[in-house]
Amino acid sequence: MKKPLVFLLLTAMLSLLSTYSNATGKNEALPFVRIMQDPVHSAMGGAGLASASSIAYASFTNAANIPFSPDSFDAGVSWQSWQPSSTSFINAGGAYNFSGKFGLAAGFTYGINEPYRIFDDNGIEAGEFSPSDIQANIGIGWKFVKNISVGINVKYLGSTLAASHRYEAVASDIFFRAGFGNFSATAGVRSLGSSVKSSSGSSFSLPASAAVGLGYGSVFSNRHEISALLDADYYFSGSISAAAGLSYTFNDLISIRAGYRYGGKSVLPSYASAGVGIKLFGIKLDAAYLISSGDSPVKNTFNIGLGFEF
Amino acid sequence: MKAKYILALATIWVLFGSCTEKELSENGQPYETQENSENDDPVVRGEAVIRFTDDMIAMIEDELDKGSIPTKSSELSFIAEQMGIKSMKRLFPHAGKFEPRTRVAGLHKWYTVVFDDSIPFTKAEDDLGSIPGIETVEPVYRSRQTTFNDPEFKRQWHYYNDGTLTSSHKAGADINVSPVWENYTVGNENVIVAVVDGGIDQTHEDLAANCIGGINYVSGGTTIKAHSHGTHVAGTVAAINNNGKGVCGIAGGNSAAGINGVKLLSLQIFEHDPNDPNKDIGGTQGYTAIKEGADKGAVISQNSWGASFETKEDMEAAKKAGIPGYVKDAVNYFIDYAGIDENGNQTGPMKGGVVIVAAGNDGWDWGIPGAYEPVIAVGSIAPDFTRAYYSNYGSWVDIAAPGGSAYYTDGQVYSTLPGNQYGWMQGTSMACPHVSGVAALIVSHFGGPGFTNEMLVNKLINGTRPNVISQSAQIGNLLDAQGAFAYGGTTPPDKVSSYTAEAKSNSVVFKWKVTNDQDDRKAYAYVLMASVNASSLENPNYSSLPSDVISSIVLTGNANVGDELEGSIEGLEFSTPYHVTLAGFDYNKNYSQIAEIKSITTGENHAPVISTEYDGNYEIRSHDVLSVPFEITDPDGHSVEISLFPGSDAVKGEKNPVSGKFVVTFTGNADEPGKYEAVITATDAYGMSSSETIEYEIIPNQAPVIVKDIEDMMFSSIGQKFSLDMTEYIEDPDGEQLKFDIAISDRNLLHINPSGNILNATVLNFGLVNVTITATDSRNETCTLTFQVLTKNQDTLVEVFPNPVIDILTVRTGDEAETGIRIYSSSGATVYNNTSAVSAFSPAKIDMSSCAPGNYRVEVTINGNTYKKSIVKL
C-alpha cells in the first residue's frame, strides 16, 4: 500500500510545482473540476472536505476521509444539470474502506455541453459542434496513526471544444485529516496540475487552491443525526471561497440538507442550496437543488443520484 | 547512253504544275459573294467600310465576333438603330496562324457595315463618322469585272489585277483580258482547243457545256477520267463565264447571253494512280495526242507538260543531243495540218495550228518540248511581274503569262478542280493555258477563211506588253489580250467632231464624246493638248510632242461610243492665251485627226478658302474634346497643303480622309489652362496661301466634390441588389463625366459594377464590408466617399462571432441601443460584464485573449430582452 501512495504523492507534488510555475493571474482552465458532483454535498453548499459520512465521491473531494467512514463500501451514480440548458454531467464514483486503515476510490464524469454554431470572422455560419468534458479520478486514503489520515486524488481532465481542439491536464488533491470524537478537520491543496495552452499561445493554470475543512456530527436518541460542514479555499489566483452546510437525518432513513456557498471571484459563483435524501436497505436516493439570485448562471441547477453502501 | 536517255524521255513525263490535290481541296470551297448589280452606280448602296479606333475595337470586339450588333457603345448602338444596320463583319477575316500579324497591321479594325440601302452613303458617312470610336468611313466600290457574275472572279488576279487582292499583288500583273471580253469576243464554239493533259472533268458545273469529250491514251477508249491538273488547266482556257458559278475562263463564252465558249477536247495522257492518288500513271503518249488533236479538229494544242529530267546533268545531256525527231514531227504535223482537211482545204477557223507548251518548272534554261522553236513556250510570272521562282527561262521562251507563286498569299492561279471544286495551283502549267485561252479568243474573233496560224502568232507575240517584265528574267514579254487584238490594226478612231474647253484658273477642262474606231470599236484613249502656238498643234508628232505643247491622256475605260468624257490639262500659265485641241487613238497607237483648235485664256490664281460651319465658342473645359471641321477649298482646283500652328499641346489637326475636311481637335486636358491661339494656313501648289486664326481658352479644372454622404446600408439576404446614382452624391463643377473606382474590403461579400454614373451592386454573402468610391476627373483630381454594407441574417438579431474565438469576439446587434453583455465560464464564473451602446455598424469588440480555452455563455441584454449564445474559446 505504501508504494502507490508514494507514487501519488510524487505526482501530486509535481502538479503543485507546475501550478505555481504557471500561475499567471488569468482566469483558470478546465473549471468543471471544481463543480461538486456528489448530490449529498451539492445540497450542503458544496461543503464536504471533512465529511466521512458519504464517501462514494471521495475521489472528487478528499480521499483522506475514507478510512474514517463507518461504511466499508459506498458507490453511486448521479446526473447533474449544471447551468440548465448549458451542461449535463453524468457522474459515477465509488470507494472501499479497508478496515478503517486504508481507502481506495475512483470516479468518472462526462459533461455534455450545449452544441454551438460555428461562425467565421464575418459572421457567416459554417456548421455546428458539440463540445464535451471528461474527468476520471483515482484516490487513496491511509490512516497512518489512530486519528490522522492522508489522502491523495489524481484526476485526468479533458475538454473537447472543437474539431481537432482537445485540451487535457492532470490535477491532484492532497489532504490530511484528523478526527477527534464528533469533530473532524482536514487541510490540504486541491486541483494542482498541469496547465493548458490556448491557440494564441498563452498558458492557463487549473483552478488550484489551498483548502481547509471542518466537520461536526452527532446522533441523538439513536434516531436523530445532525452534521455540519465548513470548507474554505484560497485560490492561487488570489480569490477565496467558502461553503457551509447542515444535514439532519431521521432514523438513518430520511435526510434533509441545506447550505450556502460564497464564491467571490473564484471559478464557482455563490449560491444557496437544499436537498433531501432517503436510504433503505443501504440503497440511497439523494437530490440537490441550487438556489441563486435572478441573474446567476447556476440558477436552477439540479443534481440527483442513486447510491449503495454497506 | 543515248538510247537509255531516249527511253527515259519517252516513258517519263510529268506535269509542270506543282501543287498537290490536298492543298487545293482545302482552298477549293466556293465562296459566297455578292453578285454585281446592273446598277451603274460605282458605289454599292447600303454598304460602307469603317475602321474602329483601338479603344472601340477593344470594347466591342467580343460582340462583333459573335455576329451581333454591339451594345457596349451607346453611340454606336444608337446609330445602328437609326441606320438599320443589319450586320458588321470583319473586312479581313480571322487569319489563323497569321492573325497576330494581321492585328499588328491593324486589319482587324476594318469592318464592312451593311445597312438600310435607302440611306445614301453620304448620310451613312456623316452618321457613322460622328461616332468617336470610328475613325474612317469609306464607300464600297463595285469591282471592275465587266458584266460577268462568276463569284470567284475576284480571286482571279491573273485576269484582272488592280493590286488590291493583297499588298503583294501589283496592279497590271495580269493578261488584260477584260477589254477583249467587253469589246471583241468571249469565245466562239467553232474553235477547238486540244488539252493534252490529265482528263478534264466532263461533268464539272463550270466546264461541262464547253467539253466535247476526247480520247483516253492511258486506259484506252474515249472515257475521260477527271484529273485535277487537266481540269484546272481547262478551267483557265474555257470555264463557263457569267453563269453565276465558280470562276471565269478566258474563252469560256457568256452563259447568260447564250454565247458558248471555245470547245475543250480532252486528250488524256495522265490518270491518277488508283493505288496512290498523289501519283499519276500514263504520260507516254503526249506527242501522239498532239498529232491526233489536229486530226480531231483542234487548231490550238494546249500542253502543260514536258520531259522530266532527274538531274540537271540529264537535262544538259538531252540539250546536247537536241530535240528528238518524233517531238519535232508531232509538233510540225499539228502546226501544218490543224484546221485543214485531208485535201489541204481549210475547214477550221484557222489554217494551221499552234502548239503552246509550258516552259517547265525546274528553274533551268532548257526544256522539251518548249525549246523546240516552232512551239510557243510559256514562262511564268508571280503577281508582281517578277519571274516565278520555278519557271524555266531562256531566249527560247516566247511569252510570259501568270502562273502564280505559292510564296504569295492568294498568289497562285485559281481555277476549276474535279467534283465542282475550285482551288489554287501554280506553275508554268498554269501560265500556259492563259496563252492558249487568249489564242482561242483571237481565233474566235478573227478566225475564218484565210486566217492563218502565222497571223495568230503574230498578234499573240507582237501584241505583248514590253518593259513590264525585266529582260533579265528571259521569259519573254507579258501576254496582253487587248494588245494582241489591237496589234496590226491601222485604222485610227474617228476624229472628235465637237468638244468644249473651259478655262479654270491655270487649267483647261475638256468635254467630248467617245468616238468610234472601225476595227477596235472605240478609241482606246485621248490626248488633250495645249500650246501658246497654234502651229505646234496642227500636225503633232505624238511620239515626241513639241516642247511648247502641254498634254494629258484620258483613257476611254468602260465608256461606250457616244458617252461623254471629261478631262483636263493642268499646270498652265496663269492669265495666258492658249490654243487647245485633242485627238483619239487606239491601243495600237493609231491617232485620229485632231479636233478643231480653239483659243482660250487661262484665269488668275486665287488663294485657298478656309471656312467652317461651327459657330460655337472655343472655351475648352478640361474634359472637353472639341473637333471642328474646316472646309479648305481652292477656287482654282489646285492642290492645297495645310499646316497648323497649334499654340499648345491641346490642339491637333488632320484631314479626314472621308469628308476631306481638315479637322482641328481641341483636347482640354492635354495642356495647362490658359488662353492660346491656333493658326491654320492653307497654301496652294503655286504658293498662294490664306490663314485662319482661332483664339481658344482652356478653362481651369475644378475637382469633383461630395454633395451628400452615402449612408451605411444593411441587407438581410444574399443576392439582394441595389443601385447608386452617383450624381446624387458627387458632382463635378465642370459637368464632366467622372470615372468611378471602387474598392471593396472583401469582394467575396459584395460585387459592384459601375456603368457610367450608376453603380449596380449585388450582395454576395453575409458580413460587413467597407466600400470606398473614388471619383476622378479628366485631370486626375479626385474625391472619395466611403460607406459600409452589412448583410446579416434577420433570423438572428444578435450575432456573436467568430465562434470558436481566439482573441476578439464581436457582438453585433441591429439598431443602436444600450446593450449589456455578460460572459460566463462553464463553471458559472463571470469573465466579462459590461454595458455600452452597440449597433449593427458599431459592434462590441471583446478581447477574450485572457480567457482560458473552454465553453462560455454570452448573455446579451437589449431593452430588457436577453439573448443567450454558447461560444467556445480556443
Short mmCIF file of N, CA and C in Angstrom, two decimals, chain B residues 404-485:
data_model
loop_
_atom_site.label_atom_id
_atom_site.label_comp_id
_atom_site.label_asym_id
_atom_site.label_seq_id
_atom_site.Cartn_x
_atom_site.Cartn_y
_atom_site.Cartn_z
N GLY B 404 1.61 32.23 -111.32
CA GLY B 404 1.45 32.36 -109.88
C GLY B 404 2.62 31.83 -109.08
N SER B 405 2.53 32.09 -107.76
CA SER B 405 3.57 31.63 -106.86
C SER B 405 2.97 31.41 -105.49
N ALA B 406 3.28 30.25 -104.94
CA ALA B 406 2.79 29.91 -103.60
C ALA B 406 3.47 30.74 -102.53
N TYR B 407 4.52 31.45 -102.89
CA TYR B 407 5.18 32.31 -101.91
C TYR B 407 4.39 33.58 -101.63
N TYR B 408 3.33 33.81 -102.36
CA TYR B 408 2.48 34.98 -102.17
C TYR B 408 1.11 34.51 -101.67
N THR B 409 0.56 35.27 -100.72
CA THR B 409 -0.79 34.96 -100.28
C THR B 409 -1.74 35.16 -101.46
N ASP B 410 -2.59 34.16 -101.70
CA ASP B 410 -3.50 34.20 -102.85
C ASP B 410 -2.74 34.51 -104.13
N GLY B 411 -1.55 34.00 -104.22
CA GLY B 411 -0.69 34.35 -105.34
C GLY B 411 -0.64 33.31 -106.43
N GLN B 412 -1.40 32.22 -106.30
CA GLN B 412 -1.40 31.20 -107.33
C GLN B 412 -2.58 31.46 -108.29
N VAL B 413 -2.75 30.53 -109.20
CA VAL B 413 -3.82 30.67 -110.19
C VAL B 413 -5.05 29.92 -109.69
N TYR B 414 -6.20 30.56 -109.79
CA TYR B 414 -7.42 29.98 -109.25
C TYR B 414 -8.28 29.46 -110.40
N SER B 415 -8.65 28.18 -110.33
CA SER B 415 -9.42 27.61 -111.43
C SER B 415 -10.22 26.40 -110.94
N THR B 416 -10.73 25.64 -111.89
CA THR B 416 -11.62 24.52 -111.57
C THR B 416 -10.83 23.30 -111.13
N LEU B 417 -11.50 22.48 -110.31
CA LEU B 417 -10.97 21.18 -109.88
C LEU B 417 -12.10 20.17 -109.96
N PRO B 418 -11.77 18.89 -110.09
CA PRO B 418 -12.83 17.89 -110.23
C PRO B 418 -13.82 17.93 -109.07
N GLY B 419 -15.06 17.53 -109.39
CA GLY B 419 -16.09 17.46 -108.36
C GLY B 419 -16.68 18.80 -108.03
N ASN B 420 -16.79 19.68 -109.02
CA ASN B 420 -17.35 21.02 -108.81
C ASN B 420 -16.58 21.81 -107.76
N GLN B 421 -15.33 21.51 -107.67
CA GLN B 421 -14.48 22.23 -106.72
C GLN B 421 -13.64 23.26 -107.48
N TYR B 422 -13.01 24.14 -106.68
CA TYR B 422 -12.14 25.18 -107.22
C TYR B 422 -10.92 25.31 -106.32
N GLY B 423 -9.82 25.72 -106.86
CA GLY B 423 -8.65 25.85 -105.99
C GLY B 423 -7.47 26.48 -106.69
N TRP B 424 -6.42 26.66 -105.89
CA TRP B 424 -5.20 27.32 -106.34
C TRP B 424 -4.19 26.31 -106.86
N MET B 425 -3.46 26.66 -107.89
CA MET B 425 -2.31 25.90 -108.35
C MET B 425 -1.29 26.88 -108.92
N GLN B 426 -0.05 26.47 -108.93
CA GLN B 426 0.99 27.31 -109.51
C GLN B 426 1.80 26.48 -110.51
N GLY B 427 2.50 27.19 -111.40
CA GLY B 427 3.38 26.51 -112.34
C GLY B 427 3.29 27.11 -113.73
N THR B 428 4.27 26.80 -114.56
CA THR B 428 4.14 27.19 -115.96
C THR B 428 2.97 26.44 -116.58
N SER B 429 2.57 25.32 -115.96
CA SER B 429 1.35 24.62 -116.39
C SER B 429 0.14 25.52 -116.32
N MET B 430 0.14 26.45 -115.35
CA MET B 430 -0.99 27.37 -115.20
C MET B 430 -0.83 28.60 -116.09
N ALA B 431 0.43 28.97 -116.38
CA ALA B 431 0.66 30.10 -117.28
C ALA B 431 0.27 29.73 -118.72
N CYS B 432 0.60 28.51 -119.10
CA CYS B 432 0.40 28.05 -120.48
C CYS B 432 -1.05 28.20 -120.96
N PRO B 433 -2.07 27.75 -120.17
CA PRO B 433 -3.45 27.88 -120.67
C PRO B 433 -3.92 29.33 -120.79
N HIS B 434 -3.24 30.27 -120.11
CA HIS B 434 -3.59 31.68 -120.34
C HIS B 434 -3.30 32.05 -121.80
N VAL B 435 -2.16 31.59 -122.30
CA VAL B 435 -1.81 31.88 -123.70
C VAL B 435 -2.76 31.13 -124.63
N SER B 436 -3.05 29.88 -124.28
CA SER B 436 -3.98 29.11 -125.12
C SER B 436 -5.35 29.76 -125.15
N GLY B 437 -5.78 30.27 -123.99
CA GLY B 437 -7.09 30.91 -123.91
C GLY B 437 -7.15 32.16 -124.76
N VAL B 438 -6.11 33.00 -124.68
CA VAL B 438 -6.10 34.23 -125.48
C VAL B 438 -6.00 33.87 -126.96
N ALA B 439 -5.20 32.85 -127.27
CA ALA B 439 -5.13 32.40 -128.67
C ALA B 439 -6.50 31.98 -129.16
N ALA B 440 -7.23 31.30 -128.29
CA ALA B 440 -8.57 30.85 -128.67
C ALA B 440 -9.50 32.03 -128.89
N LEU B 441 -9.34 33.09 -128.06
CA LEU B 441 -10.15 34.30 -128.26
C LEU B 441 -9.83 34.95 -129.61
N ILE B 442 -8.53 35.00 -129.92
CA ILE B 442 -8.12 35.63 -131.19
C ILE B 442 -8.72 34.86 -132.37
N VAL B 443 -8.62 33.54 -132.30
CA VAL B 443 -9.19 32.74 -133.38
C VAL B 443 -10.70 32.92 -133.42
N SER B 444 -11.32 33.01 -132.23
CA SER B 444 -12.77 33.20 -132.18
C SER B 444 -13.19 34.47 -132.90
N HIS B 445 -12.38 35.53 -132.74
CA HIS B 445 -12.77 36.83 -133.30
C HIS B 445 -12.31 37.01 -134.74
N PHE B 446 -11.06 36.64 -134.97
CA PHE B 446 -10.51 36.88 -136.30
C PHE B 446 -10.61 35.67 -137.22
N GLY B 447 -10.92 34.52 -136.62
CA GLY B 447 -10.88 33.28 -137.40
C GLY B 447 -11.88 33.26 -138.55
N GLY B 448 -11.54 32.42 -139.51
CA GLY B 448 -12.38 32.27 -140.68
C GLY B 448 -11.50 31.98 -141.87
N PRO B 449 -12.11 31.85 -142.99
CA PRO B 449 -11.30 31.56 -144.18
C PRO B 449 -10.18 32.58 -144.36
N GLY B 450 -9.02 32.11 -144.54
CA GLY B 450 -7.88 32.97 -144.78
C GLY B 450 -7.10 33.33 -143.53
N PHE B 451 -7.68 33.07 -142.39
CA PHE B 451 -6.96 33.38 -141.15
C PHE B 451 -6.00 32.23 -140.86
N THR B 452 -4.71 32.57 -140.68
CA THR B 452 -3.70 31.52 -140.55
C THR B 452 -3.08 31.53 -139.16
N ASN B 453 -2.41 30.43 -138.92
CA ASN B 453 -1.72 30.33 -137.64
C ASN B 453 -0.61 31.38 -137.52
N GLU B 454 -0.02 31.78 -138.62
CA GLU B 454 1.01 32.81 -138.56
C GLU B 454 0.42 34.14 -138.10
N MET B 455 -0.80 34.45 -138.58
CA MET B 455 -1.47 35.68 -138.12
C MET B 455 -1.69 35.64 -136.61
N LEU B 456 -2.12 34.50 -136.18
CA LEU B 456 -2.36 34.35 -134.74
C LEU B 456 -1.08 34.58 -133.95
N VAL B 457 -0.02 33.89 -134.34
CA VAL B 457 1.24 34.03 -133.60
C VAL B 457 1.74 35.46 -133.66
N ASN B 458 1.55 36.09 -134.80
CA ASN B 458 1.96 37.48 -134.97
C ASN B 458 1.26 38.38 -133.95
N LYS B 459 -0.03 38.24 -133.83
CA LYS B 459 -0.78 39.06 -132.87
C LYS B 459 -0.39 38.71 -131.44
N LEU B 460 -0.29 37.42 -131.20
CA LEU B 460 -0.05 36.96 -129.83
C LEU B 460 1.31 37.45 -129.32
N ILE B 461 2.33 37.30 -130.14
CA ILE B 461 3.68 37.64 -129.70
C ILE B 461 3.94 39.14 -129.79
N ASN B 462 3.50 39.75 -130.87
CA ASN B 462 3.79 41.17 -131.05
C ASN B 462 2.85 42.08 -130.27
N GLY B 463 1.75 41.51 -129.81
CA GLY B 463 0.82 42.32 -129.00
C GLY B 463 1.15 42.30 -127.53
N THR B 464 2.23 41.67 -127.16
CA THR B 464 2.58 41.59 -125.74
C THR B 464 2.97 42.96 -125.20
N ARG B 465 2.98 43.05 -123.88
CA ARG B 465 3.39 44.29 -123.23
C ARG B 465 4.90 44.25 -122.97
N PRO B 466 5.64 45.12 -123.60
CA PRO B 466 7.07 45.15 -123.33
C PRO B 466 7.36 45.93 -122.06
N ASN B 467 8.52 45.72 -121.53
CA ASN B 467 9.07 46.56 -120.45
C ASN B 467 8.38 46.41 -119.10
N VAL B 468 7.46 45.50 -118.96
CA VAL B 468 6.88 45.31 -117.63
C VAL B 468 7.55 44.16 -116.90
N ILE B 469 8.21 43.28 -117.66
CA ILE B 469 8.98 42.19 -117.06
C ILE B 469 10.44 42.44 -117.38
N SER B 470 11.28 42.31 -116.39
CA SER B 470 12.70 42.55 -116.61
C SER B 470 13.24 41.64 -117.73
N GLN B 471 14.03 42.24 -118.59
CA GLN B 471 14.61 41.45 -119.67
C GLN B 471 15.49 40.33 -119.13
N SER B 472 16.06 40.58 -117.96
CA SER B 472 16.93 39.56 -117.37
C SER B 472 16.16 38.31 -116.96
N ALA B 473 14.84 38.44 -116.87
CA ALA B 473 14.04 37.27 -116.50
C ALA B 473 14.05 36.22 -117.60
N GLN B 474 14.22 36.65 -118.86
CA GLN B 474 14.32 35.75 -120.00
C GLN B 474 13.11 34.83 -120.14
N ILE B 475 11.94 35.43 -119.98
CA ILE B 475 10.72 34.65 -120.19
C ILE B 475 9.81 35.37 -121.18
N GLY B 476 10.37 36.28 -121.95
CA GLY B 476 9.59 36.98 -122.96
C GLY B 476 8.78 38.11 -122.36
N ASN B 477 7.99 38.75 -123.24
CA ASN B 477 7.12 39.82 -122.77
C ASN B 477 5.82 39.23 -122.24
N LEU B 478 5.11 40.10 -121.53
CA LEU B 478 3.89 39.63 -120.87
C LEU B 478 2.71 39.57 -121.84
N LEU B 479 2.03 38.45 -121.83
CA LEU B 479 0.82 38.27 -122.63
C LEU B 479 -0.15 39.43 -122.38
N ASP B 480 -0.70 40.01 -123.43
CA ASP B 480 -1.64 41.13 -123.32
C ASP B 480 -2.77 40.87 -124.31
N ALA B 481 -3.90 40.45 -123.79
CA ALA B 481 -5.02 40.07 -124.67
C ALA B 481 -5.48 41.26 -125.51
N GLN B 482 -5.63 42.40 -124.85
CA GLN B 482 -6.08 43.57 -125.61
C GLN B 482 -5.03 43.97 -126.65
N GLY B 483 -3.77 43.87 -126.22
CA GLY B 483 -2.70 44.22 -127.15
C GLY B 483 -2.70 43.29 -128.35
N ALA B 484 -2.96 42.03 -128.15
CA ALA B 484 -2.97 41.07 -129.25
C ALA B 484 -4.09 41.40 -130.23
N PHE B 485 -5.24 41.77 -129.67
CA PHE B 485 -6.36 42.10 -130.56
C PHE B 485 -6.10 43.39 -131.34
#
